[in-house]
Each structure stands twice: as C-alpha cells, then as structure tokens.
PDB file of C-alpha atoms in Angstrom:
ATOM      1  CA  MET A  79     -27.991  10.727   1.487  1.00 66.00           C
ATOM      2  CA  SER A  80     -27.553   7.614  -0.588  1.00 93.00           C
ATOM      3  CA  ILE A  81     -25.062   5.449   1.446  1.00 96.00           C
ATOM      4  CA  GLY A  82     -22.942   2.880  -0.700  1.00 97.00           C
ATOM      5  CA  ILE A  83     -20.198   0.684  -0.594  1.00 98.00           C
ATOM      6  CA  ILE A  84     -17.065   1.152  -2.942  1.00 98.00           C
ATOM      7  CA  ILE A  85     -14.908  -1.925  -2.919  1.00 98.00           C
ATOM      8  CA  GLN A  86     -11.255  -0.937  -3.874  1.00 96.00           C
ATOM      9  CA  ALA A  87      -9.607  -3.773  -5.998  1.00 96.00           C
ATOM     10  CA  ARG A  88      -6.809  -4.318  -8.516  1.00 95.00           C
ATOM     11  CA  MET A  89      -4.818  -7.034 -10.085  1.00 95.00           C
ATOM     12  CA  GLU A  90      -1.515  -5.193  -9.818  1.00 92.00           C
ATOM     13  CA  SER A  91      -0.751  -6.168  -6.079  1.00 89.00           C
ATOM     14  CA  LYS A  92       3.063  -6.664  -5.678  1.00 86.00           C
ATOM     15  CA  ARG A  93       2.964  -8.620  -2.146  1.00 84.00           C
ATOM     16  CA  LEU A  94       0.643 -11.227  -3.604  1.00 90.00           C
ATOM     17  CA  PRO A  95       0.265 -10.898  -7.218  1.00 87.00           C
ATOM     18  CA  GLY A  96      -3.176 -11.557  -8.807  1.00 90.00           C
ATOM     19  CA  LYS A  97      -4.634 -12.029  -5.274  1.00 92.00           C
ATOM     20  CA  MET A  98      -8.116 -10.856  -6.262  1.00 94.00           C
ATOM     21  CA  ASN A  99      -8.363 -13.954  -8.591  1.00 92.00           C
ATOM     22  CA  LYS A 100      -7.083 -16.277  -5.869  1.00 94.00           C
ATOM     23  CA  LYS A 101      -9.758 -19.128  -5.160  1.00 95.00           C
ATOM     24  CA  ILE A 102     -11.317 -19.732  -1.856  1.00 97.00           C
ATOM     25  CA  LEU A 103     -13.961 -22.664  -1.777  1.00 97.00           C
ATOM     26  CA  GLY A 104     -14.107 -22.361  -5.554  1.00 96.00           C
ATOM     27  CA  LYS A 105     -14.905 -18.681  -5.641  1.00 96.00           C
ATOM     28  CA  HIS A 106     -12.470 -15.809  -6.328  1.00 96.00           C
ATOM     29  CA  LEU A 107     -11.249 -13.819  -3.537  1.00 97.00           C
ATOM     30  CA  LEU A 108     -13.016 -10.620  -4.796  1.00 97.00           C
ATOM     31  CA  GLU A 109     -16.329 -12.602  -5.187  1.00 97.00           C
ATOM     32  CA  MET A 110     -16.186 -13.673  -1.356  1.00 97.00           C
ATOM     33  CA  VAL A 111     -15.899  -9.722  -0.659  1.00 98.00           C
ATOM     34  CA  ILE A 112     -18.768  -8.940  -2.709  1.00 98.00           C
ATOM     35  CA  LEU A 113     -21.066 -11.727  -1.483  1.00 98.00           C
ATOM     36  CA  ARG A 114     -20.413 -11.101   2.237  1.00 97.00           C
ATOM     37  CA  ALA A 115     -20.863  -7.014   1.712  1.00 97.00           C
ATOM     38  CA  LYS A 116     -24.231  -7.900  -0.183  1.00 97.00           C
ATOM     39  CA  LYS A 117     -25.460  -9.313   2.976  1.00 97.00           C
ATOM     40  CA  ALA A 118     -25.497  -5.884   4.867  1.00 97.00           C
ATOM     41  CA  LYS A 119     -29.116  -4.946   5.212  1.00 97.00           C
ATOM     42  CA  LEU A 120     -28.568  -1.034   5.224  1.00 96.00           C
ATOM     43  CA  VAL A 121     -26.812  -0.702   1.877  1.00 95.00           C
ATOM     44  CA  LYS A 122     -28.264  -0.789  -1.476  1.00 89.00           C
ATOM     45  CA  LYS A 123     -25.499   0.273  -3.672  1.00 96.00           C
ATOM     46  CA  ILE A 124     -22.267  -1.639  -4.251  1.00 98.00           C
ATOM     47  CA  VAL A 125     -19.654  -0.600  -6.550  1.00 98.00           C
ATOM     48  CA  VAL A 126     -16.344  -2.212  -7.330  1.00 98.00           C
ATOM     49  CA  ALA A 127     -13.622   0.484  -8.312  1.00 98.00           C
ATOM     50  CA  ILE A 128     -10.901  -1.047 -10.364  1.00 98.00           C
ATOM     51  CA  PRO A 129      -7.993   0.421 -12.456  1.00 97.00           C
ATOM     52  CA  ASP A 130      -8.554   0.766 -16.199  1.00 97.00           C
ATOM     53  CA  THR A 131      -5.716  -1.504 -16.960  1.00 97.00           C
ATOM     54  CA  LYS A 132      -5.735  -4.694 -19.156  1.00 96.00           C
ATOM     55  CA  LYS A 133      -4.719  -6.707 -16.124  1.00 95.00           C
ATOM     56  CA  SER A 134      -7.336  -5.453 -13.750  1.00 96.00           C
ATOM     57  CA  SER A 135     -10.060  -5.733 -16.458  1.00 96.00           C
ATOM     58  CA  LEU A 136      -9.811  -9.508 -15.935  1.00 95.00           C
ATOM     59  CA  LEU A 137     -11.850  -8.858 -12.835  1.00 97.00           C
ATOM     60  CA  LEU A 138     -14.829  -7.625 -14.806  1.00 97.00           C
ATOM     61  CA  SER A 139     -16.245 -11.137 -15.455  1.00 96.00           C
ATOM     62  CA  VAL A 140     -16.444 -11.713 -11.578  1.00 96.00           C
ATOM     63  CA  ILE A 141     -17.905  -8.294 -10.992  1.00 97.00           C
ATOM     64  CA  LYS A 142     -20.733  -8.717 -13.681  1.00 97.00           C
ATOM     65  CA  ASN A 143     -21.484 -12.282 -12.489  1.00 97.00           C
ATOM     66  CA  ASN A 144     -22.062 -11.107  -9.160  1.00 96.00           C
ATOM     67  CA  LYS A 145     -24.606  -8.229 -10.391  1.00 96.00           C
ATOM     68  CA  VAL A 146     -22.801  -5.229  -8.897  1.00 97.00           C
ATOM     69  CA  ASN A 147     -21.799  -1.910 -10.457  1.00 98.00           C
ATOM     70  CA  PHE A 148     -18.253  -1.227 -11.428  1.00 98.00           C
ATOM     71  CA  TYR A 149     -16.091   1.890 -12.262  1.00 98.00           C
ATOM     72  CA  GLN A 150     -12.690   1.765 -14.089  1.00 98.00           C
ATOM     73  CA  GLY A 151     -10.314   4.647 -13.287  1.00 97.00           C
ATOM     74  CA  SER A 152      -6.650   5.551 -12.526  1.00 96.00           C
ATOM     75  CA  LEU A 153      -4.408   2.850 -11.488  1.00 96.00           C
ATOM     76  CA  ASP A 154      -2.019   5.154  -9.467  1.00 94.00           C
ATOM     77  CA  ASN A 155      -4.519   7.874  -8.454  1.00 96.00           C
ATOM     78  CA  VAL A 156      -6.761   5.747  -6.307  1.00 96.00           C
ATOM     79  CA  LEU A 157      -8.224   8.858  -4.595  1.00 96.00           C
ATOM     80  CA  LEU A 158      -9.505  10.235  -7.894  1.00 97.00           C
ATOM     81  CA  ARG A 159     -10.846   6.747  -8.871  1.00 97.00           C
ATOM     82  CA  PHE A 160     -12.757   6.595  -5.593  1.00 96.00           C
ATOM     83  CA  LEU A 161     -14.217  10.008  -6.077  1.00 97.00           C
ATOM     84  CA  GLU A 162     -15.273   9.521  -9.628  1.00 98.00           C
ATOM     85  CA  ALA A 163     -16.832   6.286  -8.675  1.00 98.00           C
ATOM     86  CA  ALA A 164     -18.885   8.053  -5.894  1.00 97.00           C
ATOM     87  CA  GLU A 165     -19.911  10.840  -8.386  1.00 97.00           C
ATOM     88  CA  LYS A 166     -20.969   8.484 -11.154  1.00 97.00           C
ATOM     89  CA  PHE A 167     -23.159   6.259  -8.842  1.00 97.00           C
ATOM     90  CA  LYS A 168     -24.372   9.199  -6.666  1.00 97.00           C
ATOM     91  CA  ILE A 169     -23.013   7.663  -3.557  1.00 97.00           C
ATOM     92  CA  ASP A 170     -22.623  10.036  -0.385  1.00 97.00           C
ATOM     93  CA  PRO A 171     -21.225   9.082   2.077  1.00 97.00           C
ATOM     94  CA  VAL A 172     -18.985   6.308   0.661  1.00 97.00           C
ATOM     95  CA  ILE A 173     -18.303   3.054   2.796  1.00 98.00           C
ATOM     96  CA  ARG A 174     -14.716   2.159   1.810  1.00 97.00           C
ATOM     97  CA  ILE A 175     -13.970  -1.578   1.735  1.00 97.00           C
ATOM     98  CA  THR A 176     -10.728  -2.995   0.258  1.00 95.00           C
ATOM     99  CA  GLY A 177     -10.777  -6.023  -2.042  1.00 95.00           C
ATOM    100  CA  ASP A 178      -8.454  -8.054   0.269  1.00 94.00           C
ATOM    101  CA  CYS A 179     -11.167  -8.559   2.984  1.00 97.00           C
ATOM    102  CA  PRO A 180     -13.018 -11.729   2.029  1.00 97.00           C
ATOM    103  CA  LEU A 181     -14.265 -12.040   5.600  1.00 98.00           C
ATOM    104  CA  ILE A 182     -15.664  -8.528   5.774  1.00 97.00           C
ATOM    105  CA  ASP A 183     -18.645  -8.627   8.244  1.00 97.00           C
ATOM    106  CA  PRO A 184     -21.968  -7.285   6.935  1.00 97.00           C
ATOM    107  CA  TYR A 185     -23.404  -7.119  10.768  1.00 97.00           C
ATOM    108  CA  LEU A 186     -20.318  -4.669  11.313  1.00 97.00           C
ATOM    109  CA  ILE A 187     -21.004  -2.676   8.253  1.00 97.00           C
ATOM    110  CA  ASP A 188     -24.646  -2.146   9.364  1.00 97.00           C
ATOM    111  CA  GLU A 189     -23.307  -1.414  12.960  1.00 96.00           C
ATOM    112  CA  SER A 190     -20.809   1.201  11.703  1.00 97.00           C
ATOM    113  CA  ILE A 191     -23.690   2.846   9.346  1.00 97.00           C
ATOM    114  CA  LYS A 192     -26.063   3.031  12.545  1.00 97.00           C
ATOM    115  CA  LYS A 193     -23.418   4.680  14.654  1.00 97.00           C
ATOM    116  CA  TYR A 194     -22.687   7.147  11.795  1.00 97.00           C
ATOM    117  CA  LEU A 195     -26.294   7.953  11.422  1.00 96.00           C
ATOM    118  CA  LYS A 196     -26.586   8.884  14.961  1.00 96.00           C
ATOM    119  CA  PHE A 197     -24.163  11.929  14.654  1.00 96.00           C
ATOM    120  CA  GLU A 198     -26.340  15.053  14.368  1.00 95.00           C
ATOM    121  CA  LYS A 199     -23.581  16.700  12.431  1.00 95.00           C
ATOM    122  CA  LYS A 200     -22.181  14.071  10.024  1.00 96.00           C
ATOM    123  CA  PRO A 201     -18.312  13.754  10.159  1.00 97.00           C
ATOM    124  CA  ASP A 202     -16.209  13.849   6.928  1.00 97.00           C
ATOM    125  CA  TYR A 203     -14.607  10.535   8.307  1.00 97.00           C
ATOM    126  CA  PHE A 204     -15.929   7.772  10.591  1.00 98.00           C
ATOM    127  CA  PHE A 205     -14.272   4.574  11.732  1.00 97.00           C
ATOM    128  CA  VAL A 206     -14.650   2.085  14.487  1.00 97.00           C
ATOM    129  CA  GLU A 207     -11.187   0.807  15.392  1.00 96.00           C
ATOM    130  CA  GLY A 208     -10.214  -2.328  17.085  1.00 96.00           C
ATOM    131  CA  TYR A 209     -12.132  -4.942  15.175  1.00 96.00           C
ATOM    132  CA  PRO A 210     -10.133  -7.823  13.908  1.00 95.00           C
ATOM    133  CA  ARG A 211      -8.356  -6.590  10.583  1.00 94.00           C
ATOM    134  CA  GLY A 212     -10.247  -7.912   7.652  1.00 95.00           C
ATOM    135  CA  LEU A 213     -13.473  -8.118   9.520  1.00 95.00           C
ATOM    136  CA  GLY A 214     -14.239  -4.639  10.467  1.00 93.00           C
ATOM    137  CA  ASP A 215     -12.217  -2.570   8.077  1.00 92.00           C
ATOM    138  CA  ILE A 216     -15.063  -0.226   7.303  1.00 95.00           C
ATOM    139  CA  GLU A 217     -14.449   3.375   6.718  1.00 97.00           C
ATOM    140  CA  ILE A 218     -17.317   5.962   6.037  1.00 98.00           C
ATOM    141  CA  ILE A 219     -16.130   8.922   4.132  1.00 97.00           C
ATOM    142  CA  SER A 220     -18.326  12.047   2.882  1.00 97.00           C
ATOM    143  CA  LYS A 221     -18.049  12.870  -0.712  1.00 96.00           C
ATOM    144  CA  LYS A 222     -17.087  16.501  -0.036  1.00 97.00           C
ATOM    145  CA  SER A 223     -14.073  15.184   1.833  1.00 97.00           C
ATOM    146  CA  LEU A 224     -12.961  13.045  -1.124  1.00 97.00           C
ATOM    147  CA  GLU A 225     -13.400  16.212  -3.266  1.00 97.00           C
ATOM    148  CA  LYS A 226     -11.377  18.313  -0.983  1.00 97.00           C
ATOM    149  CA  SER A 227      -8.685  15.664  -0.788  1.00 97.00           C
ATOM    150  CA  ALA A 228      -8.423  15.302  -4.668  1.00 96.00           C
ATOM    151  CA  LYS A 229      -8.356  19.104  -4.921  1.00 96.00           C
ATOM    152  CA  LEU A 230      -5.582  19.668  -2.320  1.00 97.00           C
ATOM    153  CA  ALA A 231      -3.448  16.529  -2.373  1.00 95.00           C
ATOM    154  CA  LYS A 232      -0.210  17.071  -4.213  1.00 94.00           C
ATOM    155  CA  ASN A 233       1.898  14.335  -3.015  1.00 94.00           C
ATOM    156  CA  PRO A 234       1.777  11.197  -5.175  1.00 93.00           C
ATOM    157  CA  LYS A 235       1.330   9.090  -1.800  1.00 93.00           C
ATOM    158  CA  ASP A 236      -1.651  10.928  -0.975  1.00 94.00           C
ATOM    159  CA  LYS A 237      -3.215  10.170  -4.350  1.00 95.00           C
ATOM    160  CA  GLU A 238      -2.183   6.579  -4.216  1.00 93.00           C
ATOM    161  CA  HIS A 239      -4.172   5.945  -0.985  1.00 92.00           C
ATOM    162  CA  VAL A 240      -7.779   7.178  -0.373  1.00 95.00           C
ATOM    163  CA  MET A 241      -7.186   8.240   3.149  1.00 93.00           C
ATOM    164  CA  THR A 242      -3.767   9.344   3.477  1.00 93.00           C
ATOM    165  CA  PHE A 243      -4.494  13.056   2.961  1.00 96.00           C
ATOM    166  CA  ILE A 244      -7.313  13.015   5.432  1.00 96.00           C
ATOM    167  CA  ALA A 245      -5.156  11.281   8.168  1.00 92.00           C
ATOM    168  CA  ASN A 246      -2.209  13.664   7.563  1.00 93.00           C
ATOM    169  CA  ASN A 247      -4.512  16.757   7.719  1.00 95.00           C
ATOM    170  CA  PRO A 248      -6.878  16.262  10.663  1.00 95.00           C
ATOM    171  CA  SER A 249      -7.280  19.994  10.947  1.00 96.00           C
ATOM    172  CA  LEU A 250      -9.013  20.104   7.556  1.00 97.00           C
ATOM    173  CA  PHE A 251     -11.627  17.583   8.320  1.00 98.00           C
ATOM    174  CA  GLU A 252     -14.156  16.624  10.905  1.00 97.00           C
ATOM    175  CA  ILE A 253     -12.871  12.929  11.988  1.00 97.00           C
ATOM    176  CA  LYS A 254     -14.732  10.732  14.366  1.00 97.00           C
ATOM    177  CA  ILE A 255     -13.097   7.571  15.647  1.00 97.00           C
ATOM    178  CA  GLU A 256     -14.818   5.114  18.090  1.00 97.00           C
ATOM    179  CA  LYS A 257     -13.626   1.852  19.640  1.00 97.00           C
ATOM    180  CA  ALA A 258     -15.187  -1.326  19.083  1.00 96.00           C
ATOM    181  CA  PRO A 259     -17.259  -3.160  21.662  1.00 95.00           C
ATOM    182  CA  SER A 260     -15.112  -4.954  24.164  1.00 96.00           C
ATOM    183  CA  GLU A 261     -16.326  -8.327  22.928  1.00 95.00           C
ATOM    184  CA  PHE A 262     -15.112  -7.604  19.338  1.00 96.00           C
ATOM    185  CA  PHE A 263     -12.183  -5.425  20.306  1.00 97.00           C
ATOM    186  CA  ARG A 264      -9.421  -7.785  18.910  1.00 96.00           C
ATOM    187  CA  PRO A 265      -6.924  -5.753  17.013  1.00 93.00           C
ATOM    188  CA  ASP A 266      -4.486  -8.554  17.432  1.00 93.00           C
ATOM    189  CA  LEU A 267      -6.200 -10.836  14.921  1.00 94.00           C
ATOM    190  CA  ARG A 268      -5.672 -10.476  11.341  1.00 94.00           C
ATOM    191  CA  VAL A 269      -7.759 -12.075   8.688  1.00 95.00           C
ATOM    192  CA  CYS A 270      -7.315  -9.697   5.660  1.00 94.00           C
ATOM    193  CA  VAL A 271      -5.100 -11.020   2.681  1.00 95.00           C
ATOM    194  CA  ASP A 272      -1.851  -9.050   1.758  1.00 92.00           C
ATOM    195  CA  GLU A 273       0.476 -12.024   1.666  1.00 91.00           C
ATOM    196  CA  ALA A 274       0.569 -15.761   1.063  1.00 92.00           C
ATOM    197  CA  PHE A 275       0.419 -16.539   4.728  1.00 93.00           C
ATOM    198  CA  ASP A 276      -2.908 -14.312   5.122  1.00 94.00           C
ATOM    199  CA  LEU A 277      -4.329 -16.437   2.492  1.00 95.00           C
ATOM    200  CA  VAL A 278      -3.486 -19.769   3.992  1.00 95.00           C
ATOM    201  CA  LEU A 279      -5.131 -18.611   7.345  1.00 96.00           C
ATOM    202  CA  VAL A 280      -8.240 -17.296   5.615  1.00 97.00           C
ATOM    203  CA  LYS A 281      -8.667 -20.541   3.568  1.00 97.00           C
ATOM    204  CA  LYS A 282      -8.561 -22.469   6.840  1.00 97.00           C
ATOM    205  CA  ILE A 283     -11.434 -20.387   8.287  1.00 98.00           C
ATOM    206  CA  PHE A 284     -13.588 -20.727   5.253  1.00 98.00           C
ATOM    207  CA  ASN A 285     -12.990 -24.485   5.106  1.00 97.00           C
ATOM    208  CA  HIS A 286     -13.955 -24.969   8.708  1.00 97.00           C
ATOM    209  CA  PHE A 287     -17.302 -23.178   8.274  1.00 98.00           C
ATOM    210  CA  LYS A 288     -18.115 -24.634   4.718  1.00 97.00           C
ATOM    211  CA  PRO A 289     -20.437 -24.722   3.166  1.00 96.00           C
ATOM    212  CA  ARG A 290     -21.336 -21.622   4.996  1.00 96.00           C
ATOM    213  CA  ILE A 291     -19.735 -18.329   4.072  1.00 96.00           C
ATOM    214  CA  ASP A 292     -21.987 -16.323   6.480  1.00 96.00           C
ATOM    215  CA  MET A 293     -19.947 -16.879   9.668  1.00 97.00           C
ATOM    216  CA  SER A 294     -20.162 -13.981  11.975  1.00 96.00           C
ATOM    217  CA  VAL A 295     -17.262 -11.800  13.721  1.00 96.00           C
ATOM    218  CA  GLN A 296     -18.081 -13.651  17.045  1.00 97.00           C
ATOM    219  CA  GLU A 297     -17.787 -17.258  15.482  1.00 98.00           C
ATOM    220  CA  ILE A 298     -14.504 -16.317  13.868  1.00 97.00           C
ATOM    221  CA  ILE A 299     -13.044 -15.016  17.050  1.00 97.00           C
ATOM    222  CA  GLU A 300     -14.207 -18.018  18.928  1.00 97.00           C
ATOM    223  CA  TYR A 301     -12.820 -20.370  16.279  1.00 97.00           C
ATOM    224  CA  LEU A 302      -9.296 -18.591  16.261  1.00 97.00           C
ATOM    225  CA  ASP A 303      -9.110 -18.352  19.959  1.00 96.00           C
ATOM    226  CA  LYS A 304      -9.370 -22.077  20.395  1.00 96.00           C
ATOM    227  CA  ARG A 305      -6.534 -22.545  17.768  1.00 94.00           C
ATOM    228  CA  PRO A 306      -3.709 -20.245  18.852  1.00 92.00           C
ATOM    229  CA  LYS A 307      -1.431 -22.043  16.146  1.00 94.00           C
ATOM    230  CA  LEU A 308      -3.653 -20.776  13.381  1.00 94.00           C
ATOM    231  CA  ILE A 309      -3.380 -17.087  14.694  1.00 91.00           C
ATOM    232  CA  SER A 310       0.527 -17.591  14.315  1.00 91.00           C
ATOM    233  CA  ILE A 311       0.485 -18.347  10.853  1.00 93.00           C
ATOM    234  CA  ASN A 312       0.484 -14.746   9.689  1.00 86.00           C
ATOM    235  CA  LYS A 313       1.694 -13.113  12.821  1.00 84.00           C
ATOM    236  CA  ASN A 314       4.723 -11.737  11.213  1.00 78.00           C
ATOM    237  CA  VAL A 315       2.951 -10.151   8.193  1.00 82.00           C
ATOM    238  CA  LYS A 316       3.314  -6.334   8.580  1.00 76.00           C
ATOM    239  CA  GLN A 317       0.267  -4.245   7.779  1.00 68.00           C
ATOM    240  CA  ARG A 318       0.512  -1.471   5.207  1.00 65.00           C
ATOM    241  CA  ILE A 319      -1.644   1.316   4.308  1.00 56.00           C
TER     242      ILE A 319
END
C-alpha cells in the first residue's frame, strides 16, 4: 500500500466565494490545510486535487510554494478527479481531506491510519465519527472503491461528491465506522470553513494560539469550552455534504 492524502479544493465555492484564498495569520486557508496535514507522521504523499478551471488555477501558486503535488481534473465530476489523482500518484488507500479544514489535526490523521492498518481485511471505506468537524474529517478510501463508484455512478450528485455513491450503496462496499475516543467525541463543535461565520471562529482560534499553528485537538476543545460565546458564532451554519 502507498497511503497518501488527497486534499479536495476549489475556488468555485458558492457559500463563501474564493474561500481557499482567504487569509489566516497572513496565510491562505488552503496553505493552513497543507501545513497541518504535512505534520502527519504516517503520510509521505500529499496531493491537492483542484478543478482544471481558470479560477481554481489561481491556487497553483499556493500549492507549488508549499511543495506538494497537485492534480487538475473535472470541476463537476469530483469523484473522477479524485480517482485520477490517486491513479497518477499511485495512492492507495486515499485519505480524503477537504480544503475547508485549516485546523485538520495531524495527530488524528495518524490515529485514523493506525486504526485502519489494524484491520486484517482492509475496508473499502473507514471513518472515525464524532471528532469536532474540521479537526477530524478524515476519510480513508480504497482505490478500488473509487473505481467502482466512478464506474457505477450515474446520478450527477453521486459524481459531484466523492462519498455519496458509497454512502447510498452500503451493500456494495465494506464500510467500517468507529466512534472517536470519549475525550475527543465532540460532534457539537464545528471548526471547518463553509461560511463567513465559520471563518470568524477559525480566525479567533488561530489568533489565540499564534504564532503557533500546531495546536492540538485537545487544546482547541479546551479553548472553546472555556468560551461558549465563541461556539455560538457559527452554531446556525448548516453542514452540507
């Protein structure tokens, strides 16, 4: 196996236009995702998969400056873009991380990999649920399940999202989902960036810990628990796939 991370990113976001280029402590949002993902010890390959559009091509300078690989593919068929990126860079299984998670935790990436590697028969899809959203959104997917999905998916919605076809057809795949450890089981916390209110909260977290950008899931949970008003900033933002 050659485990690797594929970060899904684009500039065509409708809820928060151009969010990948929003600045946090002087760095692009996407750059923060890359920098924190790089700290995972069990991953050597990191690829950013972006659409082959003029708008998303603006992200290439950020990607190249951070010395990670990139793949440009379909804007609308994200499933195919993911599969092609995995094939080009010989990644199997794929660790899927979205570009709107600047606080993605490298420790949790490594923990998810360790759990995955313990399976004698490796599942098609593995996920640890219950981590704060944006800290532990780490999905591990086999390349063969991406191939099967790309071959069988007919609905445009199943092509627009990497995981929709697998989620809607559990009988076709070996799926393993575990719960996060009790000390980190906080699905009520949200620190990903989908809308402007999310970005406000994430910036406050980074500003509190600056100049550090390596704060852990435990530190972030403790910080937020002591400041319930901060948690309420984005409480009304509804999560989409």
